[in-house]
Short mmCIF file of C-alpha atoms and ligand atoms in Angstrom, two decimals:
data_model
loop_
_atom_site.label_atom_id
_atom_site.label_comp_id
_atom_site.label_asym_id
_atom_site.label_seq_id
_atom_site.Cartn_x
_atom_site.Cartn_y
_atom_site.Cartn_z
CA UNK A 1 -33.35 -26.10 -50.00
CA UNK A 2 -36.44 -23.96 -49.96
CA UNK A 3 -36.54 -21.31 -47.21
CA UNK A 4 -39.72 -20.00 -45.70
CA UNK A 5 -38.96 -16.24 -45.76
CA UNK A 6 -42.07 -14.70 -44.23
CA UNK A 7 -41.92 -16.17 -40.69
CA UNK A 8 -38.22 -15.34 -40.62
CA UNK A 9 -38.87 -11.67 -41.44
CA UNK A 10 -41.64 -11.55 -38.84
CA UNK A 11 -39.30 -12.92 -36.20
CA UNK A 12 -36.68 -10.36 -37.12
CA UNK A 13 -39.18 -7.48 -36.84
CA UNK A 14 -40.34 -8.76 -33.46
CA UNK A 15 -36.77 -8.85 -32.16
CA UNK A 16 -36.20 -5.27 -33.30
CA UNK A 17 -39.40 -4.12 -31.58
CA UNK A 18 -38.41 -5.74 -28.28
CA UNK A 19 -34.93 -4.23 -28.45
CA UNK A 20 -36.28 -0.75 -29.27
CA UNK A 21 -38.73 -0.90 -26.35
CA UNK A 22 -35.99 -2.03 -23.97
CA UNK A 23 -33.83 0.93 -24.95
CA UNK A 24 -36.70 3.40 -24.46
CA UNK A 25 -37.68 2.26 -20.93
CA UNK A 26 -35.19 3.28 -18.20
CA UNK A 27 -34.04 0.17 -16.39
CA UNK A 28 -33.27 -0.35 -12.72
CA UNK A 29 -29.60 -0.95 -13.44
CA UNK A 30 -29.23 2.44 -15.09
CA UNK A 31 -30.94 4.16 -12.17
CA UNK A 32 -28.77 2.37 -9.61
CA UNK A 33 -25.46 3.04 -11.37
CA UNK A 34 -23.15 5.32 -9.36
CA UNK A 35 -23.42 8.95 -10.34
CA UNK A 36 -20.50 10.68 -12.00
CA UNK A 37 -19.85 12.78 -8.91
CA UNK A 38 -19.61 9.69 -6.68
CA UNK A 39 -17.06 8.24 -9.06
CA UNK A 40 -15.14 11.50 -9.10
CA UNK A 41 -14.63 11.15 -5.38
CA UNK A 42 -12.19 8.25 -5.42
CA UNK A 43 -9.01 9.19 -3.56
CA UNK A 44 -7.08 9.08 -6.83
CA UNK A 45 -9.55 11.27 -8.76
CA UNK A 46 -9.49 13.75 -5.95
CA UNK A 47 -5.73 13.97 -5.54
CA UNK A 48 -4.05 12.77 -8.71
CA UNK A 49 -0.34 12.03 -8.73
CA UNK A 50 1.31 12.80 -5.39
CA UNK A 51 4.48 14.81 -4.88
CA UNK A 52 6.80 15.79 -2.09
CA UNK A 53 6.97 19.47 -1.26
CA UNK A 54 9.51 20.33 1.43
CA UNK A 55 8.77 17.77 4.16
CA UNK A 56 5.17 17.11 3.08
CA UNK A 57 3.22 14.86 0.81
CA UNK A 58 0.98 16.95 -1.46
CA UNK A 59 -1.53 16.23 -4.20
CA UNK A 60 -1.38 17.35 -7.82
CA UNK A 61 -2.73 20.77 -6.77
CA UNK A 62 -0.05 21.18 -4.12
CA UNK A 63 -2.53 20.61 -1.27
CA UNK A 64 -1.34 18.56 1.67
CA UNK A 65 -2.60 14.98 1.63
CA UNK A 66 -2.23 12.03 4.00
CA UNK A 67 -2.53 8.43 2.97
CA UNK A 68 -4.35 6.18 5.42
CA UNK A 69 -3.53 2.67 4.46
CA UNK A 70 -3.68 -0.97 5.28
CA UNK A 71 -0.84 -3.36 4.53
CA UNK A 72 -1.34 -6.90 3.43
CA UNK A 73 0.54 -9.56 5.38
CA UNK A 74 3.14 -11.16 3.09
CA UNK A 75 1.41 -11.74 -0.25
CA UNK A 76 3.27 -15.05 -0.36
CA UNK A 77 1.64 -16.04 2.97
CA UNK A 78 -1.87 -14.69 2.45
CA UNK A 79 -2.49 -14.17 -1.28
CA UNK A 80 -6.25 -14.52 -0.78
CA UNK A 81 -6.61 -10.98 0.60
CA UNK A 82 -5.39 -9.47 -2.66
CA UNK A 83 -8.89 -9.14 -4.11
CA UNK A 84 -11.16 -6.26 -5.18
CA UNK A 85 -13.84 -6.98 -2.56
CA UNK A 86 -11.36 -6.67 0.31
CA UNK A 87 -9.91 -3.43 -1.05
CA UNK A 88 -13.36 -1.97 -1.70
CA UNK A 89 -14.51 -2.80 1.84
CA UNK A 90 -11.45 -1.01 3.22
CA UNK A 91 -12.08 1.99 0.98
CA UNK A 92 -15.82 2.33 1.51
CA UNK A 93 -16.29 1.19 5.11
CA UNK A 94 -12.99 2.05 6.72
CA UNK A 95 -11.94 5.24 4.89
CA UNK A 96 -8.72 3.65 3.65
CA UNK A 97 -7.17 5.25 0.56
CA UNK A 98 -4.01 3.19 0.19
CA UNK A 99 -3.04 -0.49 0.07
CA UNK A 100 0.46 -1.73 0.75
CA UNK A 101 1.44 -4.95 -1.01
CA UNK A 102 4.09 -6.54 1.21
CA UNK A 103 6.30 -8.93 -0.69
CA UNK A 104 8.78 -10.63 1.64
CA UNK A 105 12.20 -11.14 0.09
CA UNK A 106 13.49 -13.91 2.40
CA UNK A 107 10.77 -15.28 4.72
CA UNK A 108 8.36 -18.01 3.72
CA UNK A 109 9.36 -18.62 0.11
CA UNK A 110 10.21 -14.99 -0.38
CA UNK A 111 11.16 -13.44 -3.69
CA UNK A 112 14.89 -14.04 -3.06
CA UNK A 113 14.61 -17.30 -1.12
CA UNK A 114 13.09 -19.69 -3.59
CA UNK A 115 9.63 -18.16 -3.95
CA UNK A 116 7.81 -18.35 -7.28
CA UNK A 117 8.76 -14.98 -8.78
CA UNK A 118 6.25 -15.16 -11.58
CA UNK A 119 3.41 -15.82 -9.18
CA UNK A 120 4.53 -13.12 -6.77
CA UNK A 121 4.75 -10.56 -9.56
CA UNK A 122 1.36 -11.60 -10.84
CA UNK A 123 -0.05 -10.95 -7.34
CA UNK A 124 1.54 -7.50 -7.38
CA UNK A 125 -0.01 -6.84 -10.80
CA UNK A 126 -3.41 -7.94 -9.55
CA UNK A 127 -3.10 -5.82 -6.42
CA UNK A 128 -2.11 -2.75 -8.44
CA UNK A 129 -4.98 -3.34 -10.86
CA UNK A 130 -7.62 -3.69 -8.14
CA UNK A 131 -6.36 -0.60 -6.33
CA UNK A 132 -6.27 1.35 -9.60
CA UNK A 133 -9.81 0.30 -10.55
CA UNK A 134 -10.95 1.54 -7.13
CA UNK A 135 -8.99 4.79 -7.37
CA UNK A 136 -6.76 3.93 -4.41
CA UNK A 137 -3.03 4.43 -3.94
CA UNK A 138 -0.86 1.34 -3.79
CA UNK A 139 2.61 0.72 -2.36
CA UNK A 140 4.83 -1.97 -3.86
CA UNK A 141 6.84 -3.06 -0.82
CA UNK A 142 10.15 -4.92 -1.12
CA UNK A 143 9.76 -6.44 2.32
CA UNK A 144 13.26 -7.14 3.59
CA UNK A 145 13.38 -8.42 7.17
CA UNK A 146 15.63 -11.34 8.11
CA UNK A 147 17.92 -10.36 5.24
CA UNK A 148 18.78 -7.33 7.44
CA UNK A 149 20.98 -5.45 5.00
CA UNK A 150 19.20 -4.55 1.74
CA UNK A 151 22.51 -4.82 -0.12
CA UNK A 152 22.28 -8.59 0.30
CA UNK A 153 19.71 -8.85 -2.50
CA UNK A 154 20.48 -5.57 -4.26
CA UNK A 155 20.84 -7.11 -7.71
CA UNK A 156 17.39 -8.66 -7.57
CA UNK A 157 15.94 -5.45 -6.11
CA UNK A 158 17.36 -3.37 -8.96
CA UNK A 159 15.97 -5.65 -11.64
CA UNK A 160 12.60 -6.02 -9.85
CA UNK A 161 12.11 -2.28 -9.49
CA UNK A 162 13.25 -1.63 -13.08
CA UNK A 163 10.52 -3.95 -14.22
CA UNK A 164 7.92 -2.33 -11.94
CA UNK A 165 8.89 1.21 -12.91
CA UNK A 166 8.73 0.39 -16.61
CA UNK A 167 5.30 -1.13 -16.13
CA UNK A 168 3.83 1.44 -13.76
CA UNK A 169 5.37 4.77 -14.76
CA UNK A 170 2.04 5.96 -16.13
CA UNK A 171 0.08 4.90 -13.04
CA UNK A 172 -0.45 7.98 -10.90
CA UNK A 173 -1.27 5.88 -7.84
CA UNK A 174 1.83 3.72 -7.42
CA UNK A 175 4.50 4.23 -4.74
CA UNK A 176 7.66 2.15 -4.47
CA UNK A 177 8.95 1.08 -1.04
CA UNK A 178 12.45 -0.15 -1.72
CA UNK A 179 13.42 -1.75 1.61
CA UNK A 180 10.96 -2.42 4.38
CA UNK A 181 13.20 -2.55 7.46
CA UNK A 182 17.00 -2.51 7.34
CA UNK A 183 18.27 -4.03 10.61
CA UNK A 184 21.03 -6.16 12.12
CA UNK A 185 23.51 -3.32 12.44
CA UNK A 186 22.98 -2.00 8.90
CA UNK A 187 24.18 1.60 8.82
CA UNK A 188 22.51 4.55 7.11
CA UNK A 189 25.45 4.80 4.71
CA UNK A 190 24.75 1.19 3.59
CA UNK A 191 21.08 1.93 3.07
CA UNK A 192 21.96 5.10 1.19
CA UNK A 193 24.27 3.32 -1.18
CA UNK A 194 21.62 0.63 -1.83
CA UNK A 195 18.92 3.28 -2.25
CA UNK A 196 20.96 5.23 -4.77
CA UNK A 197 21.23 2.18 -7.04
CA UNK A 198 17.54 1.30 -6.79
CA UNK A 199 16.36 4.90 -7.14
CA UNK A 200 18.52 5.32 -10.22
CA UNK A 201 16.98 2.18 -11.71
CA UNK A 202 13.43 3.36 -10.97
CA UNK A 203 14.05 6.88 -12.27
CA UNK A 204 15.36 5.52 -15.58
CA UNK A 205 11.71 4.82 -16.35
CA UNK A 206 9.51 6.46 -13.76
CA UNK A 207 10.52 10.07 -13.19
CA UNK A 208 7.77 11.02 -10.80
CA UNK A 209 6.14 8.49 -8.50
CA UNK A 210 7.02 8.57 -4.81
CA UNK A 211 9.86 6.35 -3.59
CA UNK A 212 9.90 5.34 0.09
CA UNK A 213 13.31 4.63 1.58
CA UNK A 214 13.68 2.50 4.73
CA UNK A 215 15.88 3.63 7.60
CA UNK A 216 18.19 1.67 9.95
CA UNK A 217 17.00 -0.23 13.06
CA UNK A 218 13.75 -1.56 11.56
CA UNK A 219 12.94 1.80 9.99
CA UNK A 220 13.19 3.81 13.16
CA UNK A 221 16.26 6.00 12.58
CA UNK A 222 14.67 8.79 10.59
CA UNK A 223 16.67 11.22 12.71
CA UNK A 224 19.90 9.77 11.30
CA UNK A 225 18.53 9.98 7.75
CA UNK A 226 17.58 13.60 8.39
CA UNK A 227 21.24 14.43 9.04
CA UNK A 228 22.21 13.17 5.62
CA UNK A 229 19.32 12.73 3.21
CA UNK A 230 19.74 11.44 -0.35
CA UNK A 231 20.45 14.23 -2.82
CA UNK A 232 19.70 14.67 -6.50
CA UNK A 233 16.22 13.15 -6.71
CA UNK A 234 12.69 14.43 -6.23
CA UNK A 235 9.77 12.74 -4.52
CA UNK A 236 11.68 10.69 -1.99
CA UNK A 237 10.30 9.98 1.48
CA UNK A 238 11.83 8.15 4.42
CA UNK A 239 9.98 5.53 6.41
CA UNK A 240 9.37 5.30 10.11
CA UNK A 241 7.72 2.22 11.67
CA UNK A 242 6.27 1.80 15.16
CA UNK A 243 4.37 -0.73 17.25
CA UNK A 244 2.40 1.18 19.88
CA UNK A 245 2.80 -1.29 22.76
CA UNK A 246 6.61 -1.04 22.38
CA UNK A 247 7.45 2.34 20.88
CA UNK A 248 6.31 5.44 22.73
CA UNK A 249 7.24 9.04 23.36
CA UNK A 250 11.00 8.69 22.80
CA UNK A 251 10.23 7.48 19.28
CA UNK A 252 7.77 10.29 18.61
CA UNK A 253 10.62 12.65 19.51
CA UNK A 254 12.81 10.99 16.88
CA UNK A 255 10.14 11.59 14.23
CA UNK A 256 9.59 15.15 15.42
CA UNK A 257 13.32 15.84 15.15
CA UNK A 258 13.51 14.46 11.63
CA UNK A 259 10.49 16.39 10.42
CA UNK A 260 11.78 19.58 12.03
CA UNK A 261 14.97 19.12 10.05
CA UNK A 262 12.85 19.00 6.89
CA UNK A 263 12.82 15.24 6.25
CA UNK A 264 9.69 13.93 4.47
CA UNK A 265 8.57 11.07 6.72
CA UNK A 266 6.06 8.34 5.83
CA UNK A 267 4.84 5.70 8.31
CA UNK A 268 4.55 2.81 5.87
CA UNK A 269 3.95 0.30 8.67
CA UNK A 270 2.64 0.45 12.22
CA UNK A 271 0.84 -1.85 14.60
CA UNK A 272 -0.81 -1.32 17.94
CA UNK A 273 0.63 -4.56 19.34
CA UNK A 274 4.15 -5.19 20.60
CA UNK A 275 6.90 -5.07 17.98
CA UNK A 276 6.89 -8.87 17.78
CA UNK A 277 3.45 -8.49 16.18
CA UNK A 278 2.00 -10.31 19.15
CA UNK A 279 1.40 -9.80 22.88
CA UNK A 280 -0.66 -6.95 24.25
CA UNK A 281 -2.15 -4.07 22.30
CA UNK A 282 -1.99 -0.51 23.56
CA UNK A 283 -4.92 1.53 22.31
CA UNK A 284 -4.22 4.69 24.30
CA UNK A 285 -0.62 4.86 23.05
CA UNK A 286 -1.85 4.09 19.53
CA UNK A 287 -4.31 6.96 19.74
CA UNK A 288 -1.50 9.28 20.87
CA UNK A 289 0.49 8.22 17.81
CA UNK A 290 -2.36 8.88 15.40
CA UNK A 291 -3.04 12.30 16.93
CA UNK A 292 0.63 13.12 16.53
CA UNK A 293 0.75 11.87 12.92
CA UNK A 294 -2.37 13.81 12.01
CA UNK A 295 -0.96 16.98 13.54
CA UNK A 296 2.22 16.58 11.50
CA UNK A 297 0.24 15.45 8.40
CA UNK A 298 2.18 12.20 8.20
CA UNK A 299 0.71 9.27 6.25
CA UNK A 300 0.30 5.92 7.98
CA UNK A 301 -0.30 2.30 6.97
CA UNK A 302 -1.50 -0.36 9.41
CA UNK A 303 -0.04 -3.88 9.61
CA UNK A 304 -1.86 -6.18 8.59
CA UNK A 305 -4.91 -7.51 6.75
CA UNK A 306 -5.03 -11.16 7.70
CA UNK A 307 -6.60 -13.55 10.17
CA UNK A 308 -3.28 -14.90 11.44
CA UNK A 309 -3.56 -15.65 15.13
CA UNK A 310 -1.50 -12.71 16.43
CA UNK A 311 -2.55 -9.43 17.93
CA UNK A 312 -1.40 -7.22 15.04
CA UNK A 313 -3.82 -8.93 12.61
CA UNK A 314 -6.86 -6.83 11.75
CA UNK A 315 -9.17 -9.85 11.42
CA UNK A 316 -10.14 -12.42 14.02
CA UNK A 317 -8.56 -15.81 13.40
CA UNK A 318 -12.09 -17.24 13.19
CA UNK A 319 -12.92 -14.93 10.26
CA UNK A 320 -12.72 -16.93 7.06
CA UNK A 321 -13.95 -14.18 4.74
CA UNK A 322 -11.68 -12.56 2.17
CA UNK A 323 -13.72 -9.38 1.87
CA UNK A 324 -16.92 -7.67 3.00
CA UNK A 325 -15.68 -7.71 6.59
CA UNK A 326 -18.24 -6.81 9.30
CA UNK A 327 -17.38 -5.43 12.73
CA UNK A 328 -17.84 -8.90 14.20
CA UNK A 329 -15.06 -10.18 11.90
CA UNK A 330 -12.49 -7.77 13.31
CA UNK A 331 -9.86 -8.34 15.99
CA UNK A 332 -9.44 -5.80 18.79
CA UNK A 333 -6.76 -4.09 16.66
CA UNK A 334 -9.08 -4.14 13.64
CA UNK A 335 -11.95 -2.60 15.58
CA UNK A 336 -9.70 0.12 16.95
CA UNK A 337 -8.26 0.94 13.52
CA UNK A 338 -11.61 1.06 11.75
CA UNK A 339 -13.09 3.32 14.41
CA UNK A 340 -10.08 5.58 14.47
C1 IDC B 401 5.59 -10.36 11.13
C2 IDC B 401 4.25 -11.05 10.92
C3 IDC B 401 4.36 -12.50 11.35
C4 IDC B 401 5.52 -13.15 10.60
C5 IDC B 401 6.82 -12.36 10.80
C6 IDC B 401 7.96 -12.92 9.97
O1 IDC B 401 3.25 -10.37 11.63
O2 IDC B 401 3.16 -13.18 11.10
O3 IDC B 401 5.70 -14.47 11.08
O4 IDC B 401 6.62 -11.02 10.42
O5 IDC B 401 9.16 -12.66 10.59
C7 IDC B 401 7.75 -5.76 11.37
C8 IDC B 401 7.87 -6.34 10.02
C9 IDC B 401 6.76 -7.31 9.73
C10 IDC B 401 6.44 -8.14 10.97
C11 IDC B 401 5.90 -7.19 12.03
C12 IDC B 401 5.47 -7.90 13.32
O6 IDC B 401 7.94 -5.37 9.00
O7 IDC B 401 7.15 -8.14 8.68
O8 IDC B 401 5.46 -9.06 10.62
N1 IDC B 401 6.91 -6.18 12.33
O9 IDC B 401 6.53 -8.55 13.91
N2 IDC B 401 8.49 -4.79 11.87
C13 IDC B 401 8.14 -4.61 13.16
C14 IDC B 401 7.13 -5.48 13.46
#
């Protein structure tokens, strides 16, 4: 076949000319791109990998740091909130630097009660990725609750955390929460023995990232843990949980006691409702708690990002958005938390 070369060459030259001009003229997109310094300000860029120094959480330069987080509801219940838009809204409009991914082990098709493990782990992976892209810290939470004693599903916990630690050892922003809330008469010695197995499994791969250990009575007995903390490992913290309409001064005293004994305490879950997650909210007690936590430089994570019709949810039940939340989308608890 005969080819007409000249028009082809002309077209080629034209294309080159257009491309060269486009490169020479600064475009809007380039001008609107975030500056390097804005990018450098993500919580992760600023603080790097976290460590525990005495009773405190510190950044890579040994400066004290507090994480201010929001927890998902169970990712098996509300997977839709694990998305980059939601996390970015929390980071940029609420000042949140940490996301907790709550994975129930027994409730509602939990990881150990017939839930789809592959899907749940894929949600964790997505959550970690979105948080990492946004330079936020992220807690992988093994959310025991009705199982009561973490030893009940210890085998699964060990193999789950081995897998996570292998995968995330190089991530400077990952924290492992190995048992949300031991309860039902579980003693500290039971939790300790569980924790030792899981910590050993994590540390086989990940030598550094923070591990959060739950305490008996729905993670309230930090004072008991302070009498006999786990030895032989670095970067361990112990969790305390409160719900401001139920837990007041007596509980602050428990935390104070533990911290005074040198225990690194982390509030990986709190609500401003009653401990049922429902009922009234108590803003003045909640404000007392936050003042106290700030004074003691204790990190805190609020339960929970969902529109479930209960007073601990941060969104109104009428809010159908999965991100880009406006003030009018927030519940009373959500409004209080954002403002605070
Ligand atoms: C609640 C949820 C609720 C769910 C229930 C399951 O808000 O929608 O039906 O769990 O039993 C905790 C737990 C946390 C609870 C929360 C409120 O860690 O899972 O969530 N709470 O009850 N400890 C104290 C309170």
